[in-house]
Short mmCIF file of C-alpha atoms in Angstrom, two decimals:
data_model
loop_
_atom_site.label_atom_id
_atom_site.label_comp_id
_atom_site.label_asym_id
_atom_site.label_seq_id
_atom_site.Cartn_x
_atom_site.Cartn_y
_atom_site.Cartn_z
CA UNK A 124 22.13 -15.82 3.03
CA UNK A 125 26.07 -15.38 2.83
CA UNK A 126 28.17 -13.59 5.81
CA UNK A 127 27.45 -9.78 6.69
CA UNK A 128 28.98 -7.64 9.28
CA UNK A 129 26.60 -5.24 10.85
CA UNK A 130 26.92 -1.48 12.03
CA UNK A 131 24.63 0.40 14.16
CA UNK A 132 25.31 4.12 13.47
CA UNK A 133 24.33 6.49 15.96
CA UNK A 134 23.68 9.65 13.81
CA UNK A 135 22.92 10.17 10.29
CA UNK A 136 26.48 11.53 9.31
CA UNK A 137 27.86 8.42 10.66
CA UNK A 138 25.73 6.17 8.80
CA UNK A 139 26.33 7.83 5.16
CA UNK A 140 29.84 7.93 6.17
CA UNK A 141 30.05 4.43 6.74
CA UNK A 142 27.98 3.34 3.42
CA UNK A 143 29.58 5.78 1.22
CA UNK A 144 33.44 4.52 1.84
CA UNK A 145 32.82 1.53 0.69
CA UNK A 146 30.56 -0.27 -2.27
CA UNK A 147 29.38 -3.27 -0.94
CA UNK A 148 27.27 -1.86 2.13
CA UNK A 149 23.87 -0.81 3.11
CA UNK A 150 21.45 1.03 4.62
CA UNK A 151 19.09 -0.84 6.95
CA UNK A 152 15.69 0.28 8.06
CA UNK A 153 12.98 -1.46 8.46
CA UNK A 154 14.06 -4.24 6.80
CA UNK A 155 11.16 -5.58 5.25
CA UNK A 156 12.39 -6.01 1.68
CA UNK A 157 15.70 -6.26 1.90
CA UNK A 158 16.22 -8.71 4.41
CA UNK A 159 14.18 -10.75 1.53
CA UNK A 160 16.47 -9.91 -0.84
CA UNK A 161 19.09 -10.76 1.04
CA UNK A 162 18.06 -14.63 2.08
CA UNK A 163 17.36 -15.32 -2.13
CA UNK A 164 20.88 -13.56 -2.47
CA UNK A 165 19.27 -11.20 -5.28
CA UNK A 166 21.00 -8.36 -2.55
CA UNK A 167 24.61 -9.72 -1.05
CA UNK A 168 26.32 -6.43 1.36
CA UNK A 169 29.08 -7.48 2.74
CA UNK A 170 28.04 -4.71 5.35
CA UNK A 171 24.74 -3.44 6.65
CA UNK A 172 24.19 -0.48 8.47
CA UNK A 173 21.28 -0.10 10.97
CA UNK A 174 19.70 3.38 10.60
CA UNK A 175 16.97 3.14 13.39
CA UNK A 176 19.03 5.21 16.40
CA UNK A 177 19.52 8.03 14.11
CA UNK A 178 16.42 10.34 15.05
CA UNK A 179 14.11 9.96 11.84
CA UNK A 180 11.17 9.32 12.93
CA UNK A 181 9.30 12.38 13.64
CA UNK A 182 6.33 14.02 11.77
CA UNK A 183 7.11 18.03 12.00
CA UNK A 184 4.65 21.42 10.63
CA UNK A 185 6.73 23.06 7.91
CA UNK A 186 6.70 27.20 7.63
CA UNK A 187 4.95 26.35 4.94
CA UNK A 188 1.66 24.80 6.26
CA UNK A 189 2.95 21.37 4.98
CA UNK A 190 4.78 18.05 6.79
CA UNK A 191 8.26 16.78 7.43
CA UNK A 192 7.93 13.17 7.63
CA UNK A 193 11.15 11.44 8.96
CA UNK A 194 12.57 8.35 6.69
CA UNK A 195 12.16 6.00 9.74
CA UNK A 196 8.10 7.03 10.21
CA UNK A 197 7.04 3.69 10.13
CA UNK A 198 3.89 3.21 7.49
CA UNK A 199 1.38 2.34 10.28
CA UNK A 200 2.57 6.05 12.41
CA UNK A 201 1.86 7.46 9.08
CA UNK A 202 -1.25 6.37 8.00
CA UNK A 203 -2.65 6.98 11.66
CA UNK A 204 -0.83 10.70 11.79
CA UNK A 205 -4.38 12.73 12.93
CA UNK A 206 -2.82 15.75 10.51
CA UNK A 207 -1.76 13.23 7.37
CA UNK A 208 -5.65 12.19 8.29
CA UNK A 209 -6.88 15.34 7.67
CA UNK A 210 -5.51 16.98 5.08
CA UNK A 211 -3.61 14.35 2.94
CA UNK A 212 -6.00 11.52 3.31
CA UNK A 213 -5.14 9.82 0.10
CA UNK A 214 -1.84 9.39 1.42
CA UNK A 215 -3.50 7.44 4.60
CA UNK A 216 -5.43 4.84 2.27
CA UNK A 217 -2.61 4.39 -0.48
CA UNK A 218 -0.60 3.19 3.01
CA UNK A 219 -3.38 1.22 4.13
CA UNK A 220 -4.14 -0.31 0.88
CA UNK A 221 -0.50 -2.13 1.10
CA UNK A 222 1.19 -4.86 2.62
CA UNK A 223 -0.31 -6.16 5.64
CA UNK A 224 -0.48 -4.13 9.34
CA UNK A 225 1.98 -6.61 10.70
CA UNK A 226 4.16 -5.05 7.73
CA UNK A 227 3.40 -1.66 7.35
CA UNK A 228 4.16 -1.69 11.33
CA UNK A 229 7.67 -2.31 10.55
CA UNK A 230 8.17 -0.87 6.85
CA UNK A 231 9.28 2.64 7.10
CA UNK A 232 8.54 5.81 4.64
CA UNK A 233 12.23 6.13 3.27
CA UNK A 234 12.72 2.16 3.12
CA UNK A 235 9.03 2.04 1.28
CA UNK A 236 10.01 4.80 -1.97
CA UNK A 237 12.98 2.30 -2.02
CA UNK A 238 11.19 -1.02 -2.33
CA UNK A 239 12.47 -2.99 -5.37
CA UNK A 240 10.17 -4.92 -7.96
CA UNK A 241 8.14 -7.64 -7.26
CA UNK A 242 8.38 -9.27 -10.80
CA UNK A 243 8.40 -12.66 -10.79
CA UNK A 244 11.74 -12.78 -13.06
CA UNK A 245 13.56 -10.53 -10.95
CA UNK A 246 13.07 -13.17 -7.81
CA UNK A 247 13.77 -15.87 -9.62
CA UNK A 248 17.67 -16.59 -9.89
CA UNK A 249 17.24 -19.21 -12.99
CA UNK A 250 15.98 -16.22 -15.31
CA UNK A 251 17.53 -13.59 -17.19
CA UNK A 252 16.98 -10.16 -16.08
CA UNK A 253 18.64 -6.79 -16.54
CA UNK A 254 17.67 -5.44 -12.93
CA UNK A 255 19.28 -8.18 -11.05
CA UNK A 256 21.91 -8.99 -13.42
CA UNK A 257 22.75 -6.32 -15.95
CA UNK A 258 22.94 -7.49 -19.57
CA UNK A 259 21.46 -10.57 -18.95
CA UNK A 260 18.51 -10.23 -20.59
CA UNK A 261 15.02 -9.94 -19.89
CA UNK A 262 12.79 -13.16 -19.36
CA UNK A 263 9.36 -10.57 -19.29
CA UNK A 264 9.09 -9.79 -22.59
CA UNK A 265 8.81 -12.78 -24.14
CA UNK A 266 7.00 -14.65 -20.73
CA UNK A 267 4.40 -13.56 -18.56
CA UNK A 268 3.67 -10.45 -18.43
CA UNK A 269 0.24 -9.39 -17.34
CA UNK A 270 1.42 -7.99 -14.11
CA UNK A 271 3.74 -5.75 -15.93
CA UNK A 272 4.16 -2.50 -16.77
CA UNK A 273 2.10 -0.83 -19.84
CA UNK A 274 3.92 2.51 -19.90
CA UNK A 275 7.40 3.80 -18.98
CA UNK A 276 9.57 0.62 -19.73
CA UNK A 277 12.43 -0.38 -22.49
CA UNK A 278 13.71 -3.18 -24.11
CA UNK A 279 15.74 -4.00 -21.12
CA UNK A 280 12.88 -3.89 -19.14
CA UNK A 281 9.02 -4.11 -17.92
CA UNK A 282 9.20 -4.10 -14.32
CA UNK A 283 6.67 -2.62 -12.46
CA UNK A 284 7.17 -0.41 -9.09
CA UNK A 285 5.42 -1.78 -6.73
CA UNK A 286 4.40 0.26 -3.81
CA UNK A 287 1.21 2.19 -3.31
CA UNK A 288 2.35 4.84 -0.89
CA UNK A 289 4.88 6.45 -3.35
CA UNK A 290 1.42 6.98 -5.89
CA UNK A 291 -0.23 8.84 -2.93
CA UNK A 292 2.82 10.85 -2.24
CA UNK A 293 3.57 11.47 -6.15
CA UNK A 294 -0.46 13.07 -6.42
CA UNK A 295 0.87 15.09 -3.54
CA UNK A 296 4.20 16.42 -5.26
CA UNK A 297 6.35 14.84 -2.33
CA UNK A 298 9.96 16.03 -2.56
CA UNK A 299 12.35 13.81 -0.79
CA UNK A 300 15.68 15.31 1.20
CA UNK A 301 18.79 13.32 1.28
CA UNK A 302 22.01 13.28 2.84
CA UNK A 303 25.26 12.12 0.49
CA UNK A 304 28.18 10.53 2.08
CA UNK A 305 30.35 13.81 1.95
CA UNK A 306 27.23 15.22 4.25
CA UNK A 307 25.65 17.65 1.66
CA UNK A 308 21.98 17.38 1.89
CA UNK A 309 19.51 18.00 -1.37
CA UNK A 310 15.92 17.62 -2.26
CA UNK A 311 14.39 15.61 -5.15
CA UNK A 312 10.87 16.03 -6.64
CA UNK A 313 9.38 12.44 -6.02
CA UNK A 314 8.65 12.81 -9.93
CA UNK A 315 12.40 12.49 -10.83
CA UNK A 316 13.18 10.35 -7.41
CA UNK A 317 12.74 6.79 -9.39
CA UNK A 318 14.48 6.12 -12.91
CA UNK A 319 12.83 4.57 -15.62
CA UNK A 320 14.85 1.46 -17.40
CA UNK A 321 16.12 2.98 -20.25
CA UNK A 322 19.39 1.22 -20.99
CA UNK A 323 19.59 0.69 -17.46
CA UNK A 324 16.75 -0.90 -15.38
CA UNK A 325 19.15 -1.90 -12.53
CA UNK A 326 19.35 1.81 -11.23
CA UNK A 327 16.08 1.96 -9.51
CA UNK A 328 16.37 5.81 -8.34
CA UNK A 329 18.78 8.89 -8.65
CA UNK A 330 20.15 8.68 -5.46
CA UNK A 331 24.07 7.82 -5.38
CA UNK A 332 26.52 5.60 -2.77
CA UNK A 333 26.43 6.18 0.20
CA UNK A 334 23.34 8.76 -0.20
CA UNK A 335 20.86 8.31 2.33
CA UNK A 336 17.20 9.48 2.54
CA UNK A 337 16.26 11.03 5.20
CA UNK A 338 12.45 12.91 5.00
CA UNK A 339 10.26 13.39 2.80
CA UNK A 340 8.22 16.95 2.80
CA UNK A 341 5.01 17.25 1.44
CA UNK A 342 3.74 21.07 0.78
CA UNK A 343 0.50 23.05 1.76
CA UNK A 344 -2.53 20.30 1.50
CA UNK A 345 -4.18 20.47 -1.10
CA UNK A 346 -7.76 20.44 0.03
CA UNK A 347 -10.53 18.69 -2.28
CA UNK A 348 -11.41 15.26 -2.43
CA UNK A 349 -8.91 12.19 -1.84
CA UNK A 350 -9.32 8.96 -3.47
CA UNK A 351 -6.93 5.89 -3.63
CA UNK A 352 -8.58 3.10 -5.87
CA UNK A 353 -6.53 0.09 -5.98
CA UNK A 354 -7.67 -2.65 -8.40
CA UNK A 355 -5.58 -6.11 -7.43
CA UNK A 356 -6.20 -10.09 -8.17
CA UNK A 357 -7.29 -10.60 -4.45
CA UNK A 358 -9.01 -8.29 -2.00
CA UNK A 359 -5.78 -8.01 0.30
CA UNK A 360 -2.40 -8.24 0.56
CA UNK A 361 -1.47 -8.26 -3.20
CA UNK A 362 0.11 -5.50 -5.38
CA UNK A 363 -2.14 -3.08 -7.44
CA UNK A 364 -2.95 -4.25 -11.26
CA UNK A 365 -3.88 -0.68 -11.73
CA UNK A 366 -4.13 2.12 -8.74
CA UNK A 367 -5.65 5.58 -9.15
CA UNK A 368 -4.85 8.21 -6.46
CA UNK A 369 -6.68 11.37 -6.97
CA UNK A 370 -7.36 15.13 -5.54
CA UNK A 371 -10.68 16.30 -6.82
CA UNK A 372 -11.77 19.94 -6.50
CA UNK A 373 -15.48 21.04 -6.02
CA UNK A 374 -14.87 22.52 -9.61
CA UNK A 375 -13.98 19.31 -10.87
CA UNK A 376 -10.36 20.16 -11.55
CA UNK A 377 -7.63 18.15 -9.92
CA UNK A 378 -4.75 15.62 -10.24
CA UNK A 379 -4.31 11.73 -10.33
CA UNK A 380 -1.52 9.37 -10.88
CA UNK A 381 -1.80 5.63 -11.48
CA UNK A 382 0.25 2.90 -10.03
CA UNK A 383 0.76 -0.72 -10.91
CA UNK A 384 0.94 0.34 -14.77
CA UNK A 385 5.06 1.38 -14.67
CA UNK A 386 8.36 1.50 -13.49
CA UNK A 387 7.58 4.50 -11.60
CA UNK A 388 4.46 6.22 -9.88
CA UNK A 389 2.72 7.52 -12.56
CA UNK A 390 1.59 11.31 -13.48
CA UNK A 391 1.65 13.35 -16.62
CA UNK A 392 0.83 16.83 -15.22
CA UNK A 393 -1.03 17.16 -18.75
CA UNK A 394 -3.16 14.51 -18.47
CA UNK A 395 -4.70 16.29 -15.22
CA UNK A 396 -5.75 19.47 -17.49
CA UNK A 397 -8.06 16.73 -18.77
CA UNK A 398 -9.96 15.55 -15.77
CA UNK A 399 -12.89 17.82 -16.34
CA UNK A 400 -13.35 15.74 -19.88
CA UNK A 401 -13.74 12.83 -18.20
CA UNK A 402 -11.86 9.74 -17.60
CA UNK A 403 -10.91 8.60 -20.86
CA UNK A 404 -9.52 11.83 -21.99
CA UNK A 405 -7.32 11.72 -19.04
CA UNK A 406 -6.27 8.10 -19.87
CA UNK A 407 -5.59 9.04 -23.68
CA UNK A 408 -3.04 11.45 -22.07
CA UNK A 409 -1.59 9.57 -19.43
CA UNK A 410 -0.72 6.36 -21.39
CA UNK A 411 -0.28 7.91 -24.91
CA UNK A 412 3.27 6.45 -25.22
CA UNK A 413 2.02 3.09 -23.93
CA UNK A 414 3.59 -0.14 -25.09
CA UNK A 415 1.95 -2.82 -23.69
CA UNK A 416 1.81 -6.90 -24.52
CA UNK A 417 -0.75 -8.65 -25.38
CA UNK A 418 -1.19 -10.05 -21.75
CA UNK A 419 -1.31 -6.56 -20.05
CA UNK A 420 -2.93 -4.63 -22.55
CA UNK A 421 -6.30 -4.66 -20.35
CA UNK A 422 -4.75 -2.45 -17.60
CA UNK A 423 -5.07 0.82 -19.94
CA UNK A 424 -8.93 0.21 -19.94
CA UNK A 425 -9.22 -1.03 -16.55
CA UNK A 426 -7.30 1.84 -15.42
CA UNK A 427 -9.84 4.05 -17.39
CA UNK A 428 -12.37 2.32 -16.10
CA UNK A 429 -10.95 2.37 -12.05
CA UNK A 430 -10.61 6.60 -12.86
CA UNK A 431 -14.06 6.49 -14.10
CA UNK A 432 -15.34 5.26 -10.33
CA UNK A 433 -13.22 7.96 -8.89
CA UNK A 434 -14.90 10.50 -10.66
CA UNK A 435 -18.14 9.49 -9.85
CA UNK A 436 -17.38 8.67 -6.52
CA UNK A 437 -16.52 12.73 -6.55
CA UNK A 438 -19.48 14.13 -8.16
CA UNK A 439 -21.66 12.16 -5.91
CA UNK A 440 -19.74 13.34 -2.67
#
């Protein structure tokens, strides 16, 4: 790990002030993937700025009927929250379904959306890749690929996002609030919050220097039926092949986005117009532009398949 200085900012303002005058700093949360990063030198800040005295960690009722969830809500405070419980329980097992408690006790819900790729290339120094090394090349496409994505990626790249908690949130329409260095604040629709490759595969997300996330709101529940399928190599502790998260209705209408299968947590909003066909109409819409390899072609069916237990799961509730 080379040299860093470190900063403990005492307010939010303070923090994106101190990231966005300079571009070789970062934020610091919880820690859990960057500190990684950091010791295989795939991340080198000079600086690092500490986040966790800067009052984000609350979960607050919104005029609306929905949540306010803090960026420092760690993923275990989440998960247990009586009211994400309730009425967002997808979100609660897409959070459970990750990492493992000692991690999701530490991992927070801003640093989690922000959690790089776990593809083997990417963590390996020796190999070519565009998202650690711009115009390098990518090693994936002609190497192993089954964990890869199917949908979503470019000739630069096939990376997969790898979280589980941003699929819950993206069934949910989450929008995420930020705070930009100059202290304006906006809100992004989780479905335009991550960036797919295109030409460039090293921007992960929209957000800009110094630009610093700091809730994420999720509207009026839903109601229905919540499912979070995850389909992975071992029982725990591994990242999704395929993922379904899904809000069934009692008329069998609904929503569902897949993870494990993309760049991004993925949803076509036409694909859920199809749910009442069954599974495989929904798939036919939801991975129509799919360019898998020969190794990953499977996850299309298995994700058909891991929607198709969903929906029976539902009728039979």
């Amino acid at each position: 790990m080379r040299p860093f200085t470190y900063q403990r900012a005492g307010s939010v303002a303070e923090a994106v002030k101190a990231v966005g005058s300079r571009d070789d700093a970062m934020f610091l949360a919880g820690g859990t993937n960057l500190l990684d990063l950091m010791k295989l030198q795939i991340e080198t800040p000079a600086h690092i700025v500490d986040i966790q005295d800067t009052g984000l960690d609350k979960i607050e009722k919104t005029k609306d009927g929905g949540l306010r969830i803090g960026a420092l809500v760690s993923n275990t405070a989440l998960s247990a929250d009586e009211r994400v419980r309730k009425d967002y329980p997808v979100l609660t097992r897409a959070i459970q379904a990750g990492a493992s408690g000692q991690l999701r006790n530490k991992a927070t819900t801003g640093g989690n959306l922000l959690q790089r790729t776990r593809c083997s290339y990417f963590y390996d120094t020796n190999m070519a890749c565009n998202k650690r090394d711009p115009g390098s090349g990518c090693a994936a496409l002609q190497g192993y690929s089954r964990q890869l994505a199917v949908i979503g990626s470019s000739d630069k790249c096939i990376a997969t996002y790898p979280g589980d908690m941003a699929v819950g949130m993206r069934v949910l329409d989450a929008v995420v609030e930020t705070m930009k260095a100059d202290g304006s604040t906006r809100s992004i629709a989780l479905a335009d919050f991550h960036r797919l490759p295109g030409d460039h595969p090293e921007q992960d997300n929209v957000l800009e220097t110094g630009e610093l996330i700091t809730a994420v709101w999720l509207p009026k529940p839903p109601g229905g039926r919540h499912f979070y399928h995850k389909v992975r190599d071992r029982a725990s502790y591994a990242f999704a092949l395929v993922s379904v998260a899904a809000v069934i209705q009692d008329d069998g209408s609904g929503r569902v986005a897949f993870g494990g299968v993309a760049p991004k947590p993925w949803r076509v909003e036409a694909a859920d117009a199809a749910l009442g066909q069954g599974a495989k109409a929904v798939i036919a819409r939801a991975f129509a532009d799919a360019r898998p390899t020969e190794e990953n072609r499977f996850k299309i069916a298995l994700a058909e398949r891991a929607l198709a237990g969903v929906l029976a799961e539902a009728r039979n509730a």
